[in-house]
Tab-separated table of C-alpha atoms in Angstrom:
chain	number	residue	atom	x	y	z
A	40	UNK	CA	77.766	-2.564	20.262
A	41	UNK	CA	75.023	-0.276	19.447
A	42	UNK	CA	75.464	2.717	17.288
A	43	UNK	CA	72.648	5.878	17.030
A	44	UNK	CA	73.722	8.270	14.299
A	45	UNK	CA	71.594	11.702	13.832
A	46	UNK	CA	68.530	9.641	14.389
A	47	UNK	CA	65.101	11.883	14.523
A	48	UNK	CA	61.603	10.868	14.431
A	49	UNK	CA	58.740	12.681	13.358
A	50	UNK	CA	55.064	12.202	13.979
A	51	UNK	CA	52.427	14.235	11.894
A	52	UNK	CA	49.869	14.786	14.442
A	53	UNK	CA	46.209	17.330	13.270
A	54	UNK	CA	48.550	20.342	14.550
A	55	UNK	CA	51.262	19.631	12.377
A	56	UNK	CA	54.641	17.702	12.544
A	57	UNK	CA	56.029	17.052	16.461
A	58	UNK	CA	59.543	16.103	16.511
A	59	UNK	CA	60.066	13.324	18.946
A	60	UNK	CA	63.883	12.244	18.895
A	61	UNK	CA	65.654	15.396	17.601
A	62	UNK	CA	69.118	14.526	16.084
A	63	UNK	CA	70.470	12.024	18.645
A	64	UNK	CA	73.506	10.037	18.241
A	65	UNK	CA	74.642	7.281	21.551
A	66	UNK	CA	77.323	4.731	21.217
A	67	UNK	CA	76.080	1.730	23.813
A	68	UNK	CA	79.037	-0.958	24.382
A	69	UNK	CA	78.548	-4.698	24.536
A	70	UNK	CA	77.623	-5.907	27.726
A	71	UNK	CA	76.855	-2.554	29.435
A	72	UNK	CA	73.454	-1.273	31.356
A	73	UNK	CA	72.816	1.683	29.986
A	74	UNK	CA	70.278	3.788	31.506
A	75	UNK	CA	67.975	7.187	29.366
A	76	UNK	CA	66.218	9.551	31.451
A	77	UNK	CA	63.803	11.969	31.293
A	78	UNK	CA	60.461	13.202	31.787
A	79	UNK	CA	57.215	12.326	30.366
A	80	UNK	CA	57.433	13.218	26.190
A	81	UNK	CA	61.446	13.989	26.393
A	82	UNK	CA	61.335	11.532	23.612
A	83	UNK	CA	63.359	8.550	25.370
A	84	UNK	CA	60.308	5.908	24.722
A	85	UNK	CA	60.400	7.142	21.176
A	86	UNK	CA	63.804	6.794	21.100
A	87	UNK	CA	64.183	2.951	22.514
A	88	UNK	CA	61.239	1.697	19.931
A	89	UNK	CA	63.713	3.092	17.275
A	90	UNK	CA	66.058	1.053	18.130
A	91	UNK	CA	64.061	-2.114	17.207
A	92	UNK	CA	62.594	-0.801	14.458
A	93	UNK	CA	59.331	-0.698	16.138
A	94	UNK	CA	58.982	2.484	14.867
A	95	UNK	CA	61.164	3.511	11.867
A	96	UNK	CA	62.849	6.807	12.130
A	97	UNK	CA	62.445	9.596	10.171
A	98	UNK	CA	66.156	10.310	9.585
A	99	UNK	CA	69.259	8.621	11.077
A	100	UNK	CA	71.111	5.197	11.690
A	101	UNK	CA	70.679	2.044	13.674
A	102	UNK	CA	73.416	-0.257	13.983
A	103	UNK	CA	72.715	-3.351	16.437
A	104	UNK	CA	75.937	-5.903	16.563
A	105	UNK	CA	77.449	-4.545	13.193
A	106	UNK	CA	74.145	-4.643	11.534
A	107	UNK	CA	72.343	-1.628	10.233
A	108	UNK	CA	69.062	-2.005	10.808
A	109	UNK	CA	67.417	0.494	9.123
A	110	UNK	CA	68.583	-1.069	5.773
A	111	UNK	CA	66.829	-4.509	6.046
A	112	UNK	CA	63.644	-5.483	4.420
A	113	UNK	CA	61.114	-6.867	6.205
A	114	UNK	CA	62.114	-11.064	6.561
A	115	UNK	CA	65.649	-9.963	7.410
A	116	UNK	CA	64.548	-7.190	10.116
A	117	UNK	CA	62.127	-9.811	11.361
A	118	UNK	CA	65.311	-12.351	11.990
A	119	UNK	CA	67.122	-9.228	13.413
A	120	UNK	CA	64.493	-8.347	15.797
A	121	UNK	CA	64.848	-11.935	17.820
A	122	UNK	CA	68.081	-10.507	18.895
A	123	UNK	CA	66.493	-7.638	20.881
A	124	UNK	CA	64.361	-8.634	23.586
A	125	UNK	CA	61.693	-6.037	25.290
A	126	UNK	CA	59.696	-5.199	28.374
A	127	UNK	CA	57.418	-3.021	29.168
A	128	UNK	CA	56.236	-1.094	32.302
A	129	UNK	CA	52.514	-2.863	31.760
A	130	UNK	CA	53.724	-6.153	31.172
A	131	UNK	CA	51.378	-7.392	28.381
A	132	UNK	CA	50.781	-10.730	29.158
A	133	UNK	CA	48.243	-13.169	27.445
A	134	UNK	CA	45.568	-13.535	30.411
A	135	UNK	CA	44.498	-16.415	28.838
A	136	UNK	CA	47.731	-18.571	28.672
A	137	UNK	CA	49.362	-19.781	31.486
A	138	UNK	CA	52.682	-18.969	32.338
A	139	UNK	CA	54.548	-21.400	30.407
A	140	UNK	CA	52.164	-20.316	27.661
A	141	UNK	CA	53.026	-17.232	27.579
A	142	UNK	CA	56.892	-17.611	27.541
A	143	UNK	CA	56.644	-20.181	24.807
A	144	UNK	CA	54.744	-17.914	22.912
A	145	UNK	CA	57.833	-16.224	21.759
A	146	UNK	CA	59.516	-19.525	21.163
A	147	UNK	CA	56.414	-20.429	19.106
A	148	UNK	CA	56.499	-17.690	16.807
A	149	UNK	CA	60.125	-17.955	16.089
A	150	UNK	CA	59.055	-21.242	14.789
A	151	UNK	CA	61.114	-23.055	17.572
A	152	UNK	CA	61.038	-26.877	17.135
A	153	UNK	CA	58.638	-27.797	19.126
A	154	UNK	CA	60.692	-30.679	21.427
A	155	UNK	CA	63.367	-27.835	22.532
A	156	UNK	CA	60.452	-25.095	23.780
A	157	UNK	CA	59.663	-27.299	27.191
A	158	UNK	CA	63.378	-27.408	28.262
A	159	UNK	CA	64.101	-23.791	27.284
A	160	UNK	CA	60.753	-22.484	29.161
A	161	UNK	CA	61.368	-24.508	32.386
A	162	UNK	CA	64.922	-22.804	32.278
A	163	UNK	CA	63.785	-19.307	31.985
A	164	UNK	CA	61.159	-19.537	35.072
A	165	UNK	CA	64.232	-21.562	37.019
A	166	UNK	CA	66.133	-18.130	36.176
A	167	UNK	CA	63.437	-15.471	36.843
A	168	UNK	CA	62.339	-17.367	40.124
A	169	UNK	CA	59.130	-18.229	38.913
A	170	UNK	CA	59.609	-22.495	38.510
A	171	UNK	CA	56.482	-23.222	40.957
A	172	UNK	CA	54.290	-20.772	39.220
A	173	UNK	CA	54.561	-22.284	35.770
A	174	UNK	CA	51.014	-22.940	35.515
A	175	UNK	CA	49.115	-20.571	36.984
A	176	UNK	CA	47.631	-17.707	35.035
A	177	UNK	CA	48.627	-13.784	35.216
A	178	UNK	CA	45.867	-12.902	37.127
A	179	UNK	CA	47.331	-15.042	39.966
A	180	UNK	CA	50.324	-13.406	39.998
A	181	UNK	CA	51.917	-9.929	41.796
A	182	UNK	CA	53.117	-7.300	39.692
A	183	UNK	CA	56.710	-8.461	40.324
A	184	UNK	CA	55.833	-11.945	39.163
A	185	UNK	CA	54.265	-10.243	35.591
A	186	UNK	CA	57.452	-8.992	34.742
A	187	UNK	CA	59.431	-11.871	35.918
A	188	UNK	CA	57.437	-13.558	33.196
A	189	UNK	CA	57.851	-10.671	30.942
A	190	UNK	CA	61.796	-10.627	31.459
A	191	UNK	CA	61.566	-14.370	30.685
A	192	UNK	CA	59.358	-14.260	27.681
A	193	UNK	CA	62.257	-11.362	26.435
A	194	UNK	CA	65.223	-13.761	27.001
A	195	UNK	CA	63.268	-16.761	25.394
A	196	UNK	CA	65.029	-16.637	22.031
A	197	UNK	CA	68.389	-15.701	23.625
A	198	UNK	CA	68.728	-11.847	22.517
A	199	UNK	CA	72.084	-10.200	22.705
A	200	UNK	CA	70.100	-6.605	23.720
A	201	UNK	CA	67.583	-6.285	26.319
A	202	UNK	CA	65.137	-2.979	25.960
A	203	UNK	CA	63.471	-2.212	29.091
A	204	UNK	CA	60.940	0.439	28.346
A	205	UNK	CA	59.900	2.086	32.546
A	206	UNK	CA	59.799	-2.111	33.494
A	207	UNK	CA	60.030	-0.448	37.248
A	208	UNK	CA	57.168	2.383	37.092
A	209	UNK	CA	54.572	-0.080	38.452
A	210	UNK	CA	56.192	-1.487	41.006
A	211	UNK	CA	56.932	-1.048	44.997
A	212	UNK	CA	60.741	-0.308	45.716
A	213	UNK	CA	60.689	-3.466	47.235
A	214	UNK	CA	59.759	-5.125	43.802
A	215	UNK	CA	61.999	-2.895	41.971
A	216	UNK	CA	64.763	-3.391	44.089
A	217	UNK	CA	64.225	-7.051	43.191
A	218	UNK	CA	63.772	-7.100	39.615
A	219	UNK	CA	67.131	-4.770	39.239
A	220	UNK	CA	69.019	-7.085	41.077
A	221	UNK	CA	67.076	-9.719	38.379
A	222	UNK	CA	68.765	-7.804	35.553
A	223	UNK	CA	71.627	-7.209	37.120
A	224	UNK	CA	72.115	-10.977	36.950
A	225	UNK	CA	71.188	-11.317	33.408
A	226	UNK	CA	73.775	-8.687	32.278
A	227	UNK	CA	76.570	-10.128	33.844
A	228	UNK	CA	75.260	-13.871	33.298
A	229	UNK	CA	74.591	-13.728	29.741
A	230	UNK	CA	76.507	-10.632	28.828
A	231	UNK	CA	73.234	-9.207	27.270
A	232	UNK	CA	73.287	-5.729	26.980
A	233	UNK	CA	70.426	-3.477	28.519
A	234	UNK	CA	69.181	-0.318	27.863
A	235	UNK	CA	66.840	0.978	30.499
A	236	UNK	CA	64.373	3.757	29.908
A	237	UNK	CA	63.234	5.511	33.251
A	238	UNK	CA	62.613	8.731	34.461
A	239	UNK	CA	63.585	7.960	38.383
A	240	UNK	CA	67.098	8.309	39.396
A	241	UNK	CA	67.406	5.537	41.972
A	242	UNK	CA	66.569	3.154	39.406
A	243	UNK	CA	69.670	4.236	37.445
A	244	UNK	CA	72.118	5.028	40.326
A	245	UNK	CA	71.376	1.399	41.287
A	246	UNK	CA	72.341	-0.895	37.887
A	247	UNK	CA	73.442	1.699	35.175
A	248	UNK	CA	77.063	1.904	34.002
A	249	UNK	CA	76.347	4.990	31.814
A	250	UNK	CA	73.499	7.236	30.919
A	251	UNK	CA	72.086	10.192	29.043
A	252	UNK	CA	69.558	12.994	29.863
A	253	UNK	CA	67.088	13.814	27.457
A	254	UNK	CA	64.920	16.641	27.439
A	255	UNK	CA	62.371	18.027	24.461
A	256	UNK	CA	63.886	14.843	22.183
A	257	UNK	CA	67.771	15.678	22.689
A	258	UNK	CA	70.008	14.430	24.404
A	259	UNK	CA	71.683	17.178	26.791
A	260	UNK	CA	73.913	14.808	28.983
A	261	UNK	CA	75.858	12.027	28.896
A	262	UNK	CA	78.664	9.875	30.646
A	263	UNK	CA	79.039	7.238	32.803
A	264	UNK	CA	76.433	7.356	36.038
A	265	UNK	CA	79.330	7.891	38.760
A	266	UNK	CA	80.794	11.468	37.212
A	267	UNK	CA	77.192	12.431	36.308
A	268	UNK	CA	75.818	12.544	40.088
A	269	UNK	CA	79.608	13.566	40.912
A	270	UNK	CA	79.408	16.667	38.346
A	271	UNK	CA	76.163	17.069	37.058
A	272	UNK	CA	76.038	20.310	34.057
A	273	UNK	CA	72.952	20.451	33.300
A	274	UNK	CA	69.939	22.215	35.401
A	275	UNK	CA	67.799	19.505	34.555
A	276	UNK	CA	70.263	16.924	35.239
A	277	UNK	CA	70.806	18.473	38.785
A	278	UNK	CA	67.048	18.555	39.457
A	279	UNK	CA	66.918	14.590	38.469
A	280	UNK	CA	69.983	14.044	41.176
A	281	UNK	CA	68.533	15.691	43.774
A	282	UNK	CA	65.534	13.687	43.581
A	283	UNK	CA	67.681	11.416	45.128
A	284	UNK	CA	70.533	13.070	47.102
A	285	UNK	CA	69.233	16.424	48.317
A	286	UNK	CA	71.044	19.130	49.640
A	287	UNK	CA	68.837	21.877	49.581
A	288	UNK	CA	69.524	23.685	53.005
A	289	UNK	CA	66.563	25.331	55.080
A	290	UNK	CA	66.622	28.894	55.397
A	291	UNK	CA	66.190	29.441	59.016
A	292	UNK	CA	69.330	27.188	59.263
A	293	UNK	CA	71.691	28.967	56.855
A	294	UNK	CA	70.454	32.685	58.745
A	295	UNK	CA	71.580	30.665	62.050
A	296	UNK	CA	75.369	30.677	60.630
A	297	UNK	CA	77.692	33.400	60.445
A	298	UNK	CA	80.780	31.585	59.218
A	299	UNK	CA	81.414	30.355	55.675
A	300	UNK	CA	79.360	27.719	53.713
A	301	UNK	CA	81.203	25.618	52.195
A	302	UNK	CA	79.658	22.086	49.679
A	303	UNK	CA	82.259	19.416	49.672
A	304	UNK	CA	82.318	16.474	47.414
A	305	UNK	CA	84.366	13.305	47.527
A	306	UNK	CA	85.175	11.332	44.878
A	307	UNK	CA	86.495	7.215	45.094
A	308	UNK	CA	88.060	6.232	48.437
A	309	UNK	CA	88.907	9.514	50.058
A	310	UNK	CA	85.192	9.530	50.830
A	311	UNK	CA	85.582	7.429	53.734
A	312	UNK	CA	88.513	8.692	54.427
A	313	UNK	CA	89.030	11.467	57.491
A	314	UNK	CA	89.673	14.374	55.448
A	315	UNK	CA	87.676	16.868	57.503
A	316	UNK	CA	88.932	15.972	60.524
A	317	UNK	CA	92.779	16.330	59.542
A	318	UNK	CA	91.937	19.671	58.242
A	319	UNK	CA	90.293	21.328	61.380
A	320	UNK	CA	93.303	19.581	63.414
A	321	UNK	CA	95.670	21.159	61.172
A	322	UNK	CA	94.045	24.604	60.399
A	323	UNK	CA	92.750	27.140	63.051
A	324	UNK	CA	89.547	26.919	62.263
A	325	UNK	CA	86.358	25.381	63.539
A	326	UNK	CA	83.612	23.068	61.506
A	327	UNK	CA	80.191	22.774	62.131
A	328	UNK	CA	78.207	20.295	59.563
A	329	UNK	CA	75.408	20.719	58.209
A	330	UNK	CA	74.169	18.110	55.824
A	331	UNK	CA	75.994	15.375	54.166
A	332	UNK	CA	76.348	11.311	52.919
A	333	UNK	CA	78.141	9.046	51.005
A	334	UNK	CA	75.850	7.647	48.351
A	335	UNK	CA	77.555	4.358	46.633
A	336	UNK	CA	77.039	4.066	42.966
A	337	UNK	CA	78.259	0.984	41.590
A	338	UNK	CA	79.876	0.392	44.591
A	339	UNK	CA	82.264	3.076	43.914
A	340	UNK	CA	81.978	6.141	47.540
A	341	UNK	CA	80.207	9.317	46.820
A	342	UNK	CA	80.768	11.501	49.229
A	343	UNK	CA	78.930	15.410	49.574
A	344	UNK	CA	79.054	17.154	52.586
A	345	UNK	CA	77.920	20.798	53.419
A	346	UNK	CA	79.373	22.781	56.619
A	347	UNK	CA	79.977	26.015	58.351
A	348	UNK	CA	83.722	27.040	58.911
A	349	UNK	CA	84.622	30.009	61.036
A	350	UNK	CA	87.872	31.298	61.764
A	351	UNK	CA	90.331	34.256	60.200
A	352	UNK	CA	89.837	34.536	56.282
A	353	UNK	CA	93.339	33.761	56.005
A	354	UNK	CA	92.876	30.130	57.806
A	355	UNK	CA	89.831	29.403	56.032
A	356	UNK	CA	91.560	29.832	52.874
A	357	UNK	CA	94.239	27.116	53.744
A	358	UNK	CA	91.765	25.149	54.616
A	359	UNK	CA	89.892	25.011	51.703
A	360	UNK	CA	93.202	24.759	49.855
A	361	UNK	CA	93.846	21.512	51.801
A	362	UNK	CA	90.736	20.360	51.395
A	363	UNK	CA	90.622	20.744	47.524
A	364	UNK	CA	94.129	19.292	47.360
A	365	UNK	CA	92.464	15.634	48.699
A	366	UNK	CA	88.934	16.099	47.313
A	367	UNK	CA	87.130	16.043	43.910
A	368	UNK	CA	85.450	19.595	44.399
A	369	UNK	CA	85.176	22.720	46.703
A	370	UNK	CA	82.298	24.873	46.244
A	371	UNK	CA	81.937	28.192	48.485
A	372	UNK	CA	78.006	28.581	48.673
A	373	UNK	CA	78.090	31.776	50.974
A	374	UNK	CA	81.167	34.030	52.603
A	375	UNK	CA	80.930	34.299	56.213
A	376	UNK	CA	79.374	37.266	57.265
């Protein structure tokens, strides 16, 4: 487990002191893929280098496996550190090294014996997909590959945490898709847990259990990924979701209906089940939709719908009754007129 308490850093910069992690305190659990969003400067890089100690914060706790990190000296943080793999979103490879090189690298300057780097190296490329390119340089390799080497070169000295600081922001969603589903394996493989920095959405509706928002160094959400796209509270929170699932609703459409506008959300397995239909079979009134899905996020139905009824007040009341009665959430975005 991984405990933040109150942690803050501050940089002195010529304009004076710039907080970047205000105050922030996360509980991660063993084994769990933890995502942090944000945009550019909310502090969230700042605040995953504090965790390993690669920068030291200004104020605040780090406690990695029962082990508070910002109380070691130097030889005992450096022992601590093998524990926590990272990778980065520009891979930093050795261009001169090969890629077995480069992975035992690590081993190398954990002052591995020298007869067990060979077998451990050829396992990590078996596990990233990258046996046949073991000795071919970086330069021969697609961005994918660099980070395949890069996740391999962070598991080389078997860490129990995984950082991975925007290891997706230079890739094609092709790639990306691929290396998620690469540390999706990992986590549930080795039981390492990951924390995943990011500031797109997909990336963390894909392989995150739980997450937190951050915005101007706080954190101003948190929970587990499902109820946050379910019930999002935050306005910046919402914006982040509906990068992904939109349901912003063109004018010239909504001035087209006269009935009520209703947003309905489905939470679990009523999603797929039919409870739209049963209510305009039950209720005199008619339906007309107007947007909707059901997004899956870890492989649990999301379902949001938006559409028109029109009938007596009374009957549309019931009906929204009934449908809150089966569903997570009823929101009323305009009266009929």
């Amino acid at each position: 487990m991984i405990e933040i308490r109150n942690l803050s850093k501050i940089y002195k910069t010529k304009n004076g002191h710039v907080k970047g992690v205000d105050n922030v305190s996360l509980t991660i659990q063993e084994g769990e893929i933890y995502g942090i969003v944000g945009y550019s400067g909310a502090g969230k890089s700042s605040l995953l280098r504090c965790i390993n100690l690669l920068e030291r914060p200004t104020s605040g706790g780090i406690t990695v496996g029962g082990i508070d990190l910002t109380s070691l000296k130097d030889g005992d943080l450096r022992l601590a550190r093998l524990k926590i793999g990272m990778i980065f979103q520009h891979f930093y490879l050795i261009s001169q090294k090969t890629v077995f090189e480069n992975i035992a690298f690590s081993l190398k300057a954990a002052k591995t014996p020298p007869g067990k780097i060979k077998n451990r190296v050829e396992d990590l490329l078996e596990m990233v997909g990258l046996a046949d390119k073991r000795d071919v340089y970086p330069s021969q390799l697609s961005g994918g590959q660099k980070q395949r080497v890069g996740i391999a070169r962070a598991l080389a000295n078997n860490p129990n945490v995984l950082l991975c600081d925007e290891a997706t922001s230079a890739l094609d969603p092709t790639t990306t898709k691929s290396i998620l589903n690469l540390l999706k394996k990992i986590n549930k493989e080795l039981n390492i847990t990951i924390i995943l920095i990011t500031h797109e959405m997909n990336v963390v509706k894909e392989i995150c259990d739980r997450m937190a928002i951050m915005q101007e160094g706080r954190v101003i959400e948190e929970g587990r990924v499902y109820d946050i796209f379910a019930t999002p509270q935050e306005e910046l929170t919402k914006e982040f979701i509906e990068s992904v699932v939109s349901f912003e609703m063109p004018e010239v459409i909504l001035n087209k209906c006269k009935g009520t506008i209703v947003k309905v959300l489905f939470r679990g397995e009523v999603a797929g089940e039919g409870v739209i239909s049963d209510t305009l079979q039950q209720f005199n009134v008619k339906g007309n939709f107007l947007h909707g899905s059901i997004e899956y996020i870890q492989e649990s139905p999301l379902g949001i719908f938006v559409m028109e009824l029109k009938g007596e007040n009374e009957e549309i009341e019931k009906a929204l009754q009934f449908i809150k009665n089966r569903s997570a959430q009823v929101e009323v975005l305009r009266d009929g007129v």
